[in-house]
């Protein structure tokens, strides 16, 4: 069963625009991670945010976490065609070290 | 440093045939995982191994068996393949600690069961 659900399911933008995708989850978590999957490849870890953190940055990535709303957002600024991929959130609940993945957001960045 | 490797990359089976998917990691991680990915379903955990010598069922274990051969290798076996097992299979590894929880994924095995 999916703990996290990404929204939107698909997103299409032009190069240079910002891309925002969201993740909502149901139960309290220890941390939330974002992964990227290029077509035909395995997932690659992007960023982890802990439950006591509200915002983290990594290069062009900005992740926010709102535990009161049980939601997180991933912002990719100044997107590039190479950012075209699927993006997954993964949540880890207390008592389990295994993350649960959502269904993903498919991002297409047009050059 | 190859990370996580999987073999084979592609496989076509007939219903009822058996096969083993191989996975190996060279990062000295204790934990290893097998997932399947189906369109619109995200990743679902089949089995995992917290450490060498232990294995546990995940969300969708039926029809599969696993072996943690040593710290490096974790194999997934389909004893009697069914069309419902057509999927992309990913192996992952991680080292769970207070400072590190990232999972590292292999490139996947694409399996078609006819």
mmCIF file with all atom_site columns, C-alpha atoms in Angstrom:
data_model
loop_
_atom_site.group_PDB
_atom_site.id
_atom_site.type_symbol
_atom_site.label_atom_id
_atom_site.label_alt_id
_atom_site.label_comp_id
_atom_site.label_asym_id
_atom_site.label_entity_id
_atom_site.label_seq_id
_atom_site.pdbx_PDB_ins_code
_atom_site.Cartn_x
_atom_site.Cartn_y
_atom_site.Cartn_z
_atom_site.occupancy
_atom_site.B_iso_or_equiv
_atom_site.pdbx_formal_charge
_atom_site.auth_seq_id
_atom_site.auth_comp_id
_atom_site.auth_asym_id
_atom_site.auth_atom_id
_atom_site.pdbx_PDB_model_num
ATOM 1   C CA . UNK A 1 1   ? 0.000  0.000   0.000   1.00 0.00 ? 1   UNK A CA 1
ATOM 2   C CA . UNK A 1 2   ? 1.297  3.448   -0.908  1.00 0.00 ? 2   UNK A CA 1
ATOM 3   C CA . UNK A 1 3   ? 2.092  5.705   2.025   1.00 0.00 ? 3   UNK A CA 1
ATOM 4   C CA . UNK A 1 4   ? 3.046  8.666   -0.147  1.00 0.00 ? 4   UNK A CA 1
ATOM 5   C CA . UNK A 1 5   ? 1.151  9.916   -3.158  1.00 0.00 ? 5   UNK A CA 1
ATOM 6   C CA . UNK A 1 6   ? 2.687  12.324  -5.655  1.00 0.00 ? 6   UNK A CA 1
ATOM 7   C CA . UNK A 1 7   ? 0.766  15.040  -7.414  1.00 0.00 ? 7   UNK A CA 1
ATOM 8   C CA . UNK A 1 8   ? 0.457  15.725  -10.276 1.00 0.00 ? 8   UNK A CA 1
ATOM 9   C CA . UNK A 1 9   ? 0.853  12.363  -11.984 1.00 0.00 ? 9   UNK A CA 1
ATOM 10  C CA . UNK A 1 10  ? 2.318  14.115  -15.020 1.00 0.00 ? 10  UNK A CA 1
ATOM 11  C CA . UNK A 1 11  ? 3.838  17.527  -15.600 1.00 0.00 ? 11  UNK A CA 1
ATOM 12  C CA . UNK A 1 12  ? 4.968  19.094  -18.884 1.00 0.00 ? 12  UNK A CA 1
ATOM 13  C CA . UNK A 1 13  ? 6.930  22.364  -18.923 1.00 0.00 ? 13  UNK A CA 1
ATOM 14  C CA . UNK A 1 14  ? 9.366  24.345  -21.037 1.00 0.00 ? 14  UNK A CA 1
ATOM 15  C CA . UNK A 1 15  ? 13.073 24.511  -20.365 1.00 0.00 ? 15  UNK A CA 1
ATOM 16  C CA . UNK A 1 16  ? 13.874 27.327  -17.950 1.00 0.00 ? 16  UNK A CA 1
ATOM 17  C CA . UNK A 1 17  ? 10.579 27.096  -16.088 1.00 0.00 ? 17  UNK A CA 1
ATOM 18  C CA . UNK A 1 18  ? 10.259 25.859  -12.527 1.00 0.00 ? 18  UNK A CA 1
ATOM 19  C CA . UNK A 1 19  ? 8.723  22.466  -11.794 1.00 0.00 ? 19  UNK A CA 1
ATOM 20  C CA . UNK A 1 20  ? 6.848  21.767  -8.587  1.00 0.00 ? 20  UNK A CA 1
ATOM 21  C CA . UNK A 1 21  ? 5.594  18.375  -7.515  1.00 0.00 ? 21  UNK A CA 1
ATOM 22  C CA . UNK A 1 22  ? 3.944  17.399  -4.284  1.00 0.00 ? 22  UNK A CA 1
ATOM 23  C CA . UNK A 1 23  ? 3.799  14.382  -2.031  1.00 0.00 ? 23  UNK A CA 1
ATOM 24  C CA . UNK A 1 24  ? 1.125  13.690  0.548   1.00 0.00 ? 24  UNK A CA 1
ATOM 25  C CA . UNK A 1 25  ? 1.301  10.918  3.107   1.00 0.00 ? 25  UNK A CA 1
ATOM 26  C CA . UNK A 1 26  ? -1.030 9.406   5.660   1.00 0.00 ? 26  UNK A CA 1
ATOM 27  C CA . UNK A 1 27  ? 0.815  8.621   8.886   1.00 0.00 ? 27  UNK A CA 1
ATOM 28  C CA . UNK A 1 28  ? 3.561  10.399  10.800  1.00 0.00 ? 28  UNK A CA 1
ATOM 29  C CA . UNK A 1 29  ? 7.061  9.884   9.443   1.00 0.00 ? 29  UNK A CA 1
ATOM 30  C CA . UNK A 1 30  ? 10.692 10.005  10.503  1.00 0.00 ? 30  UNK A CA 1
ATOM 31  C CA . UNK A 1 31  ? 11.873 11.335  7.180   1.00 0.00 ? 31  UNK A CA 1
ATOM 32  C CA . UNK A 1 32  ? 10.932 11.790  3.569   1.00 0.00 ? 32  UNK A CA 1
ATOM 33  C CA . UNK A 1 33  ? 13.157 11.251  0.565   1.00 0.00 ? 33  UNK A CA 1
ATOM 34  C CA . UNK A 1 34  ? 12.898 12.202  -3.084  1.00 0.00 ? 34  UNK A CA 1
ATOM 35  C CA . UNK A 1 35  ? 14.267 9.983   -5.851  1.00 0.00 ? 35  UNK A CA 1
ATOM 36  C CA . UNK A 1 36  ? 14.568 10.440  -9.604  1.00 0.00 ? 36  UNK A CA 1
ATOM 37  C CA . UNK A 1 37  ? 14.188 7.727   -12.225 1.00 0.00 ? 37  UNK A CA 1
ATOM 38  C CA . UNK A 1 38  ? 15.302 8.275   -15.791 1.00 0.00 ? 38  UNK A CA 1
ATOM 39  C CA . UNK A 1 39  ? 13.544 6.162   -18.397 1.00 0.00 ? 39  UNK A CA 1
ATOM 40  C CA . UNK A 1 40  ? 14.740 2.570   -18.275 1.00 0.00 ? 40  UNK A CA 1
ATOM 41  C CA . UNK A 1 41  ? 17.008 3.134   -15.280 1.00 0.00 ? 41  UNK A CA 1
ATOM 42  C CA . UNK A 1 42  ? 17.023 2.535   -11.549 1.00 0.00 ? 42  UNK A CA 1
ATOM 43  C CA . UNK A 1 43  ? 16.098 5.181   -8.997  1.00 0.00 ? 43  UNK A CA 1
ATOM 44  C CA . UNK A 1 44  ? 18.657 7.726   -7.868  1.00 0.00 ? 44  UNK A CA 1
ATOM 45  C CA . UNK A 1 45  ? 18.467 9.442   -4.497  1.00 0.00 ? 45  UNK A CA 1
ATOM 46  C CA . UNK A 1 46  ? 18.075 13.230  -4.626  1.00 0.00 ? 46  UNK A CA 1
ATOM 47  C CA . UNK A 1 47  ? 17.482 14.547  -1.139  1.00 0.00 ? 47  UNK A CA 1
ATOM 48  C CA . UNK A 1 48  ? 16.321 13.539  2.341   1.00 0.00 ? 48  UNK A CA 1
ATOM 49  C CA . UNK A 1 49  ? 14.429 15.763  4.738   1.00 0.00 ? 49  UNK A CA 1
ATOM 50  C CA . UNK A 1 50  ? 13.854 14.784  8.351   1.00 0.00 ? 50  UNK A CA 1
ATOM 51  C CA . UNK A 1 51  ? 10.624 15.308  10.239  1.00 0.00 ? 51  UNK A CA 1
ATOM 52  C CA . UNK A 1 52  ? 12.139 18.141  12.313  1.00 0.00 ? 52  UNK A CA 1
ATOM 53  C CA . UNK A 1 53  ? 13.256 20.041  9.201   1.00 0.00 ? 53  UNK A CA 1
ATOM 54  C CA . UNK A 1 54  ? 11.084 22.379  7.171   1.00 0.00 ? 54  UNK A CA 1
ATOM 55  C CA . UNK A 1 55  ? 13.215 23.089  4.120   1.00 0.00 ? 55  UNK A CA 1
ATOM 56  C CA . UNK A 1 56  ? 16.336 21.780  2.407   1.00 0.00 ? 56  UNK A CA 1
ATOM 57  C CA . UNK A 1 57  ? 18.246 22.824  -0.660  1.00 0.00 ? 57  UNK A CA 1
ATOM 58  C CA . UNK A 1 58  ? 20.541 20.945  -2.982  1.00 0.00 ? 58  UNK A CA 1
ATOM 59  C CA . UNK A 1 59  ? 21.680 22.777  -6.090  1.00 0.00 ? 59  UNK A CA 1
ATOM 60  C CA . UNK A 1 60  ? 18.544 23.583  -8.114  1.00 0.00 ? 60  UNK A CA 1
ATOM 61  C CA . UNK A 1 61  ? 16.381 21.451  -5.831  1.00 0.00 ? 61  UNK A CA 1
ATOM 62  C CA . UNK A 1 62  ? 14.341 22.788  -2.958  1.00 0.00 ? 62  UNK A CA 1
ATOM 63  C CA . UNK A 1 63  ? 12.320 20.480  -0.737  1.00 0.00 ? 63  UNK A CA 1
ATOM 64  C CA . UNK A 1 64  ? 9.823  21.566  1.885   1.00 0.00 ? 64  UNK A CA 1
ATOM 65  C CA . UNK A 1 65  ? 8.077  19.493  4.512   1.00 0.00 ? 65  UNK A CA 1
ATOM 66  C CA . UNK A 1 66  ? 4.887  20.404  6.345   1.00 0.00 ? 66  UNK A CA 1
ATOM 67  C CA . UNK A 1 67  ? 4.233  17.727  8.953   1.00 0.00 ? 67  UNK A CA 1
ATOM 68  C CA . UNK A 1 68  ? 0.982  19.377  10.065  1.00 0.00 ? 68  UNK A CA 1
ATOM 69  C CA . UNK A 1 69  ? -0.417 18.898  6.557   1.00 0.00 ? 69  UNK A CA 1
ATOM 70  C CA . UNK A 1 70  ? 1.478  15.640  5.989   1.00 0.00 ? 70  UNK A CA 1
ATOM 71  C CA . UNK A 1 71  ? 2.866  16.918  2.736   1.00 0.00 ? 71  UNK A CA 1
ATOM 72  C CA . UNK A 1 72  ? 6.121  17.719  0.993   1.00 0.00 ? 72  UNK A CA 1
ATOM 73  C CA . UNK A 1 73  ? 7.003  19.548  -2.183  1.00 0.00 ? 73  UNK A CA 1
ATOM 74  C CA . UNK A 1 74  ? 9.951  19.268  -4.554  1.00 0.00 ? 74  UNK A CA 1
ATOM 75  C CA . UNK A 1 75  ? 10.819 22.365  -6.566  1.00 0.00 ? 75  UNK A CA 1
ATOM 76  C CA . UNK A 1 76  ? 13.238 22.169  -9.472  1.00 0.00 ? 76  UNK A CA 1
ATOM 77  C CA . UNK A 1 77  ? 14.276 25.653  -10.521 1.00 0.00 ? 77  UNK A CA 1
ATOM 78  C CA . UNK A 1 78  ? 15.339 26.641  -14.038 1.00 0.00 ? 78  UNK A CA 1
ATOM 79  C CA . UNK A 1 79  ? 14.543 23.181  -15.378 1.00 0.00 ? 79  UNK A CA 1
ATOM 80  C CA . UNK A 1 80  ? 16.547 21.572  -18.164 1.00 0.00 ? 80  UNK A CA 1
ATOM 81  C CA . UNK A 1 81  ? 15.666 18.936  -20.715 1.00 0.00 ? 81  UNK A CA 1
ATOM 82  C CA . UNK A 1 82  ? 17.924 16.570  -18.742 1.00 0.00 ? 82  UNK A CA 1
ATOM 83  C CA . UNK A 1 83  ? 15.530 16.872  -15.786 1.00 0.00 ? 83  UNK A CA 1
ATOM 84  C CA . UNK A 1 84  ? 12.982 14.833  -17.759 1.00 0.00 ? 84  UNK A CA 1
ATOM 85  C CA . UNK A 1 85  ? 12.332 11.831  -15.528 1.00 0.00 ? 85  UNK A CA 1
ATOM 86  C CA . UNK A 1 86  ? 9.921  10.370  -13.009 1.00 0.00 ? 86  UNK A CA 1
ATOM 87  C CA . UNK A 1 87  ? 10.177 11.644  -9.443  1.00 0.00 ? 87  UNK A CA 1
ATOM 88  C CA . UNK A 1 88  ? 9.195  9.580   -6.423  1.00 0.00 ? 88  UNK A CA 1
ATOM 89  C CA . UNK A 1 89  ? 8.768  10.427  -2.783  1.00 0.00 ? 89  UNK A CA 1
ATOM 90  C CA . UNK A 1 90  ? 9.569  7.793   -0.183  1.00 0.00 ? 90  UNK A CA 1
ATOM 91  C CA . UNK A 1 91  ? 8.526  8.001   3.433   1.00 0.00 ? 91  UNK A CA 1
ATOM 92  C CA . UNK A 1 92  ? 9.903  6.168   6.429   1.00 0.00 ? 92  UNK A CA 1
ATOM 93  C CA . UNK A 1 93  ? 7.710  5.659   9.435   1.00 0.00 ? 93  UNK A CA 1
ATOM 94  C CA . UNK A 1 94  ? 8.843  5.196   12.997  1.00 0.00 ? 94  UNK A CA 1
ATOM 95  C CA . UNK A 1 95  ? 9.598  1.588   13.855  1.00 0.00 ? 95  UNK A CA 1
ATOM 96  C CA . UNK A 1 96  ? 10.522 0.692   10.288  1.00 0.00 ? 96  UNK A CA 1
ATOM 97  C CA . UNK A 1 97  ? 13.710 1.478   8.431   1.00 0.00 ? 97  UNK A CA 1
ATOM 98  C CA . UNK A 1 98  ? 12.177 0.592   5.075   1.00 0.00 ? 98  UNK A CA 1
ATOM 99  C CA . UNK A 1 99  ? 10.893 3.471   2.936   1.00 0.00 ? 99  UNK A CA 1
ATOM 100 C CA . UNK A 1 100 ? 7.543  3.252   1.169   1.00 0.00 ? 100 UNK A CA 1
ATOM 101 C CA . UNK A 1 101 ? 7.419  4.726   -2.335  1.00 0.00 ? 101 UNK A CA 1
ATOM 102 C CA . UNK A 1 102 ? 4.635  6.634   -4.030  1.00 0.00 ? 102 UNK A CA 1
ATOM 103 C CA . UNK A 1 103 ? 3.529  6.162   -7.638  1.00 0.00 ? 103 UNK A CA 1
ATOM 104 C CA . UNK A 1 104 ? 5.622  9.045   -8.932  1.00 0.00 ? 104 UNK A CA 1
ATOM 105 C CA . UNK A 1 105 ? 5.295  12.215  -10.998 1.00 0.00 ? 105 UNK A CA 1
ATOM 106 C CA . UNK A 1 106 ? 6.358  12.038  -14.631 1.00 0.00 ? 106 UNK A CA 1
ATOM 107 C CA . UNK A 1 107 ? 8.108  15.282  -15.603 1.00 0.00 ? 107 UNK A CA 1
ATOM 108 C CA . UNK A 1 108 ? 8.765  16.245  -19.222 1.00 0.00 ? 108 UNK A CA 1
ATOM 109 C CA . UNK A 1 109 ? 10.889 19.317  -19.891 1.00 0.00 ? 109 UNK A CA 1
ATOM 110 C CA . UNK A 1 110 ? 10.688 20.511  -23.485 1.00 0.00 ? 110 UNK A CA 1
ATOM 111 C CA . UNK A 1 111 ? 13.830 22.109  -24.930 1.00 0.00 ? 111 UNK A CA 1
ATOM 112 C CA . UNK B 2 1   ? 33.061 0.750   -7.689  1.00 0.00 ? 1   UNK B CA 1
ATOM 113 C CA . UNK B 2 2   ? 30.081 -0.667  -9.627  1.00 0.00 ? 2   UNK B CA 1
ATOM 114 C CA . UNK B 2 3   ? 27.411 0.001   -6.969  1.00 0.00 ? 3   UNK B CA 1
ATOM 115 C CA . UNK B 2 4   ? 24.473 -2.375  -7.401  1.00 0.00 ? 4   UNK B CA 1
ATOM 116 C CA . UNK B 2 5   ? 24.519 -4.762  -10.349 1.00 0.00 ? 5   UNK B CA 1
ATOM 117 C CA . UNK B 2 6   ? 21.728 -6.991  -11.610 1.00 0.00 ? 6   UNK B CA 1
ATOM 118 C CA . UNK B 2 7   ? 21.619 -9.866  -14.057 1.00 0.00 ? 7   UNK B CA 1
ATOM 119 C CA . UNK B 2 8   ? 20.063 -10.501 -16.468 1.00 0.00 ? 8   UNK B CA 1
ATOM 120 C CA . UNK B 2 9   ? 18.908 -7.195  -17.968 1.00 0.00 ? 9   UNK B CA 1
ATOM 121 C CA . UNK B 2 10  ? 16.073 -8.802  -19.926 1.00 0.00 ? 10  UNK B CA 1
ATOM 122 C CA . UNK B 2 11  ? 14.357 -12.164 -19.752 1.00 0.00 ? 11  UNK B CA 1
ATOM 123 C CA . UNK B 2 12  ? 11.412 -13.809 -21.470 1.00 0.00 ? 12  UNK B CA 1
ATOM 124 C CA . UNK B 2 13  ? 9.865  -16.825 -19.757 1.00 0.00 ? 13  UNK B CA 1
ATOM 125 C CA . UNK B 2 14  ? 6.993  -19.128 -20.502 1.00 0.00 ? 14  UNK B CA 1
ATOM 126 C CA . UNK B 2 15  ? 4.368  -19.688 -17.852 1.00 0.00 ? 15  UNK B CA 1
ATOM 127 C CA . UNK B 2 16  ? 5.580  -22.281 -15.379 1.00 0.00 ? 16  UNK B CA 1
ATOM 128 C CA . UNK B 2 17  ? 9.290  -21.818 -16.025 1.00 0.00 ? 17  UNK B CA 1
ATOM 129 C CA . UNK B 2 18  ? 11.620 -20.870 -13.200 1.00 0.00 ? 18  UNK B CA 1
ATOM 130 C CA . UNK B 2 19  ? 14.465 -18.412 -13.016 1.00 0.00 ? 19  UNK B CA 1
ATOM 131 C CA . UNK B 2 20  ? 16.702 -16.595 -10.579 1.00 0.00 ? 20  UNK B CA 1
ATOM 132 C CA . UNK B 2 21  ? 17.464 -12.895 -10.685 1.00 0.00 ? 21  UNK B CA 1
ATOM 133 C CA . UNK B 2 22  ? 20.894 -12.042 -9.363  1.00 0.00 ? 22  UNK B CA 1
ATOM 134 C CA . UNK B 2 23  ? 21.904 -8.927  -7.458  1.00 0.00 ? 23  UNK B CA 1
ATOM 135 C CA . UNK B 2 24  ? 25.243 -7.881  -6.026  1.00 0.00 ? 24  UNK B CA 1
ATOM 136 C CA . UNK B 2 25  ? 26.513 -4.738  -4.292  1.00 0.00 ? 25  UNK B CA 1
ATOM 137 C CA . UNK B 2 26  ? 30.049 -3.640  -3.572  1.00 0.00 ? 26  UNK B CA 1
ATOM 138 C CA . UNK B 2 27  ? 29.311 -0.898  -1.019  1.00 0.00 ? 27  UNK B CA 1
ATOM 139 C CA . UNK B 2 28  ? 29.502 -3.183  2.026   1.00 0.00 ? 28  UNK B CA 1
ATOM 140 C CA . UNK B 2 29  ? 25.851 -2.454  2.865   1.00 0.00 ? 29  UNK B CA 1
ATOM 141 C CA . UNK B 2 30  ? 24.053 -4.592  5.394   1.00 0.00 ? 30  UNK B CA 1
ATOM 142 C CA . UNK B 2 31  ? 20.552 -4.241  3.952   1.00 0.00 ? 31  UNK B CA 1
ATOM 143 C CA . UNK B 2 32  ? 19.301 -5.355  0.559   1.00 0.00 ? 32  UNK B CA 1
ATOM 144 C CA . UNK B 2 33  ? 15.876 -5.242  -1.097  1.00 0.00 ? 33  UNK B CA 1
ATOM 145 C CA . UNK B 2 34  ? 13.902 -6.540  -4.038  1.00 0.00 ? 34  UNK B CA 1
ATOM 146 C CA . UNK B 2 35  ? 11.171 -4.377  -5.587  1.00 0.00 ? 35  UNK B CA 1
ATOM 147 C CA . UNK B 2 36  ? 8.901  -4.749  -8.560  1.00 0.00 ? 36  UNK B CA 1
ATOM 148 C CA . UNK B 2 37  ? 7.695  -1.792  -10.594 1.00 0.00 ? 37  UNK B CA 1
ATOM 149 C CA . UNK B 2 38  ? 4.521  -1.927  -12.616 1.00 0.00 ? 38  UNK B CA 1
ATOM 150 C CA . UNK B 2 39  ? 2.963  0.921   -14.620 1.00 0.00 ? 39  UNK B CA 1
ATOM 151 C CA . UNK B 2 40  ? 0.991  3.234   -12.368 1.00 0.00 ? 40  UNK B CA 1
ATOM 152 C CA . UNK B 2 41  ? 1.899  1.266   -9.236  1.00 0.00 ? 41  UNK B CA 1
ATOM 153 C CA . UNK B 2 42  ? 5.221  2.717   -8.182  1.00 0.00 ? 42  UNK B CA 1
ATOM 154 C CA . UNK B 2 43  ? 7.640  0.395   -6.416  1.00 0.00 ? 43  UNK B CA 1
ATOM 155 C CA . UNK B 2 44  ? 6.379  -2.432  -4.290  1.00 0.00 ? 44  UNK B CA 1
ATOM 156 C CA . UNK B 2 45  ? 8.636  -4.303  -1.902  1.00 0.00 ? 45  UNK B CA 1
ATOM 157 C CA . UNK B 2 46  ? 8.844  -8.062  -2.493  1.00 0.00 ? 46  UNK B CA 1
ATOM 158 C CA . UNK B 2 47  ? 11.436 -9.177  0.056   1.00 0.00 ? 47  UNK B CA 1
ATOM 159 C CA . UNK B 2 48  ? 14.219 -7.591  2.016   1.00 0.00 ? 48  UNK B CA 1
ATOM 160 C CA . UNK B 2 49  ? 17.235 -8.639  4.018   1.00 0.00 ? 49  UNK B CA 1
ATOM 161 C CA . UNK B 2 50  ? 18.222 -6.491  6.961   1.00 0.00 ? 50  UNK B CA 1
ATOM 162 C CA . UNK B 2 51  ? 21.565 -8.237  7.300   1.00 0.00 ? 51  UNK B CA 1
ATOM 163 C CA . UNK B 2 52  ? 23.417 -11.310 6.140   1.00 0.00 ? 52  UNK B CA 1
ATOM 164 C CA . UNK B 2 53  ? 21.510 -14.398 7.198   1.00 0.00 ? 53  UNK B CA 1
ATOM 165 C CA . UNK B 2 54  ? 18.089 -12.774 7.543   1.00 0.00 ? 54  UNK B CA 1
ATOM 166 C CA . UNK B 2 55  ? 15.249 -12.290 5.079   1.00 0.00 ? 55  UNK B CA 1
ATOM 167 C CA . UNK B 2 56  ? 11.716 -10.963 5.506   1.00 0.00 ? 56  UNK B CA 1
ATOM 168 C CA . UNK B 2 57  ? 8.608  -10.643 3.402   1.00 0.00 ? 57  UNK B CA 1
ATOM 169 C CA . UNK B 2 58  ? 7.582  -7.317  2.002   1.00 0.00 ? 58  UNK B CA 1
ATOM 170 C CA . UNK B 2 59  ? 4.283  -6.159  0.543   1.00 0.00 ? 59  UNK B CA 1
ATOM 171 C CA . UNK B 2 60  ? 4.012  -8.648  -2.361  1.00 0.00 ? 60  UNK B CA 1
ATOM 172 C CA . UNK B 2 61  ? 6.019  -11.829 -1.583  1.00 0.00 ? 61  UNK B CA 1
ATOM 173 C CA . UNK B 2 62  ? 3.700  -14.466 -3.074  1.00 0.00 ? 62  UNK B CA 1
ATOM 174 C CA . UNK B 2 63  ? 5.308  -16.441 -5.892  1.00 0.00 ? 63  UNK B CA 1
ATOM 175 C CA . UNK B 2 64  ? 8.856  -15.447 -4.959  1.00 0.00 ? 64  UNK B CA 1
ATOM 176 C CA . UNK B 2 65  ? 11.690 -16.723 -2.816  1.00 0.00 ? 65  UNK B CA 1
ATOM 177 C CA . UNK B 2 66  ? 14.963 -15.065 -1.896  1.00 0.00 ? 66  UNK B CA 1
ATOM 178 C CA . UNK B 2 67  ? 18.425 -16.040 -0.757  1.00 0.00 ? 67  UNK B CA 1
ATOM 179 C CA . UNK B 2 68  ? 20.945 -13.794 0.943   1.00 0.00 ? 68  UNK B CA 1
ATOM 180 C CA . UNK B 2 69  ? 23.975 -15.713 -0.242  1.00 0.00 ? 69  UNK B CA 1
ATOM 181 C CA . UNK B 2 70  ? 26.488 -13.498 1.576   1.00 0.00 ? 70  UNK B CA 1
ATOM 182 C CA . UNK B 2 71  ? 26.806 -9.833  2.429   1.00 0.00 ? 71  UNK B CA 1
ATOM 183 C CA . UNK B 2 72  ? 27.230 -8.871  -1.221  1.00 0.00 ? 72  UNK B CA 1
ATOM 184 C CA . UNK B 2 73  ? 24.606 -10.986 -2.965  1.00 0.00 ? 73  UNK B CA 1
ATOM 185 C CA . UNK B 2 74  ? 20.819 -11.231 -2.740  1.00 0.00 ? 74  UNK B CA 1
ATOM 186 C CA . UNK B 2 75  ? 18.956 -13.345 -5.283  1.00 0.00 ? 75  UNK B CA 1
ATOM 187 C CA . UNK B 2 76  ? 15.264 -13.514 -6.171  1.00 0.00 ? 76  UNK B CA 1
ATOM 188 C CA . UNK B 2 77  ? 13.762 -16.744 -7.463  1.00 0.00 ? 77  UNK B CA 1
ATOM 189 C CA . UNK B 2 78  ? 10.557 -17.335 -9.366  1.00 0.00 ? 78  UNK B CA 1
ATOM 190 C CA . UNK B 2 79  ? 9.756  -21.031 -8.995  1.00 0.00 ? 79  UNK B CA 1
ATOM 191 C CA . UNK B 2 80  ? 6.849  -21.149 -11.450 1.00 0.00 ? 80  UNK B CA 1
ATOM 192 C CA . UNK B 2 81  ? 6.492  -17.931 -13.395 1.00 0.00 ? 81  UNK B CA 1
ATOM 193 C CA . UNK B 2 82  ? 3.040  -16.478 -14.092 1.00 0.00 ? 82  UNK B CA 1
ATOM 194 C CA . UNK B 2 83  ? 2.018  -13.685 -16.501 1.00 0.00 ? 83  UNK B CA 1
ATOM 195 C CA . UNK B 2 84  ? 1.173  -11.531 -13.449 1.00 0.00 ? 84  UNK B CA 1
ATOM 196 C CA . UNK B 2 85  ? 4.889  -11.515 -12.651 1.00 0.00 ? 85  UNK B CA 1
ATOM 197 C CA . UNK B 2 86  ? 5.666  -9.601  -15.828 1.00 0.00 ? 86  UNK B CA 1
ATOM 198 C CA . UNK B 2 87  ? 7.331  -6.509  -14.431 1.00 0.00 ? 87  UNK B CA 1
ATOM 199 C CA . UNK B 2 88  ? 10.561 -4.626  -13.956 1.00 0.00 ? 88  UNK B CA 1
ATOM 200 C CA . UNK B 2 89  ? 12.505 -5.856  -10.947 1.00 0.00 ? 89  UNK B CA 1
ATOM 201 C CA . UNK B 2 90  ? 14.875 -3.642  -9.010  1.00 0.00 ? 90  UNK B CA 1
ATOM 202 C CA . UNK B 2 91  ? 17.392 -4.596  -6.386  1.00 0.00 ? 91  UNK B CA 1
ATOM 203 C CA . UNK B 2 92  ? 18.561 -1.997  -3.884  1.00 0.00 ? 92  UNK B CA 1
ATOM 204 C CA . UNK B 2 93  ? 20.937 -1.797  -0.956  1.00 0.00 ? 93  UNK B CA 1
ATOM 205 C CA . UNK B 2 94  ? 21.400 0.579   1.931   1.00 0.00 ? 94  UNK B CA 1
ATOM 206 C CA . UNK B 2 95  ? 23.249 1.155   5.135   1.00 0.00 ? 95  UNK B CA 1
ATOM 207 C CA . UNK B 2 96  ? 20.878 2.208   7.870   1.00 0.00 ? 96  UNK B CA 1
ATOM 208 C CA . UNK B 2 97  ? 22.360 4.509   10.461  1.00 0.00 ? 97  UNK B CA 1
ATOM 209 C CA . UNK B 2 98  ? 21.529 7.810   12.089  1.00 0.00 ? 98  UNK B CA 1
ATOM 210 C CA . UNK B 2 99  ? 23.343 9.609   9.297   1.00 0.00 ? 99  UNK B CA 1
ATOM 211 C CA . UNK B 2 100 ? 22.616 7.531   6.244   1.00 0.00 ? 100 UNK B CA 1
ATOM 212 C CA . UNK B 2 101 ? 19.439 6.011   4.882   1.00 0.00 ? 101 UNK B CA 1
ATOM 213 C CA . UNK B 2 102 ? 19.840 6.340   1.139   1.00 0.00 ? 102 UNK B CA 1
ATOM 214 C CA . UNK B 2 103 ? 18.905 3.364   -0.986  1.00 0.00 ? 103 UNK B CA 1
ATOM 215 C CA . UNK B 2 104 ? 21.071 2.595   -4.005  1.00 0.00 ? 104 UNK B CA 1
ATOM 216 C CA . UNK B 2 105 ? 19.324 0.913   -6.889  1.00 0.00 ? 105 UNK B CA 1
ATOM 217 C CA . UNK B 2 106 ? 20.477 -1.415  -9.620  1.00 0.00 ? 106 UNK B CA 1
ATOM 218 C CA . UNK B 2 107 ? 19.560 -0.858  -13.290 1.00 0.00 ? 107 UNK B CA 1
ATOM 219 C CA . UNK B 2 108 ? 16.666 -3.327  -13.194 1.00 0.00 ? 108 UNK B CA 1
ATOM 220 C CA . UNK B 2 109 ? 15.680 -6.603  -14.842 1.00 0.00 ? 109 UNK B CA 1
ATOM 221 C CA . UNK B 2 110 ? 12.842 -6.521  -17.346 1.00 0.00 ? 110 UNK B CA 1
ATOM 222 C CA . UNK B 2 111 ? 10.870 -9.750  -17.200 1.00 0.00 ? 111 UNK B CA 1
ATOM 223 C CA . UNK B 2 112 ? 8.166  -10.844 -19.606 1.00 0.00 ? 112 UNK B CA 1
ATOM 224 C CA . UNK B 2 113 ? 6.179  -13.978 -18.801 1.00 0.00 ? 113 UNK B CA 1
ATOM 225 C CA . UNK B 2 114 ? 4.188  -15.357 -21.695 1.00 0.00 ? 114 UNK B CA 1
#
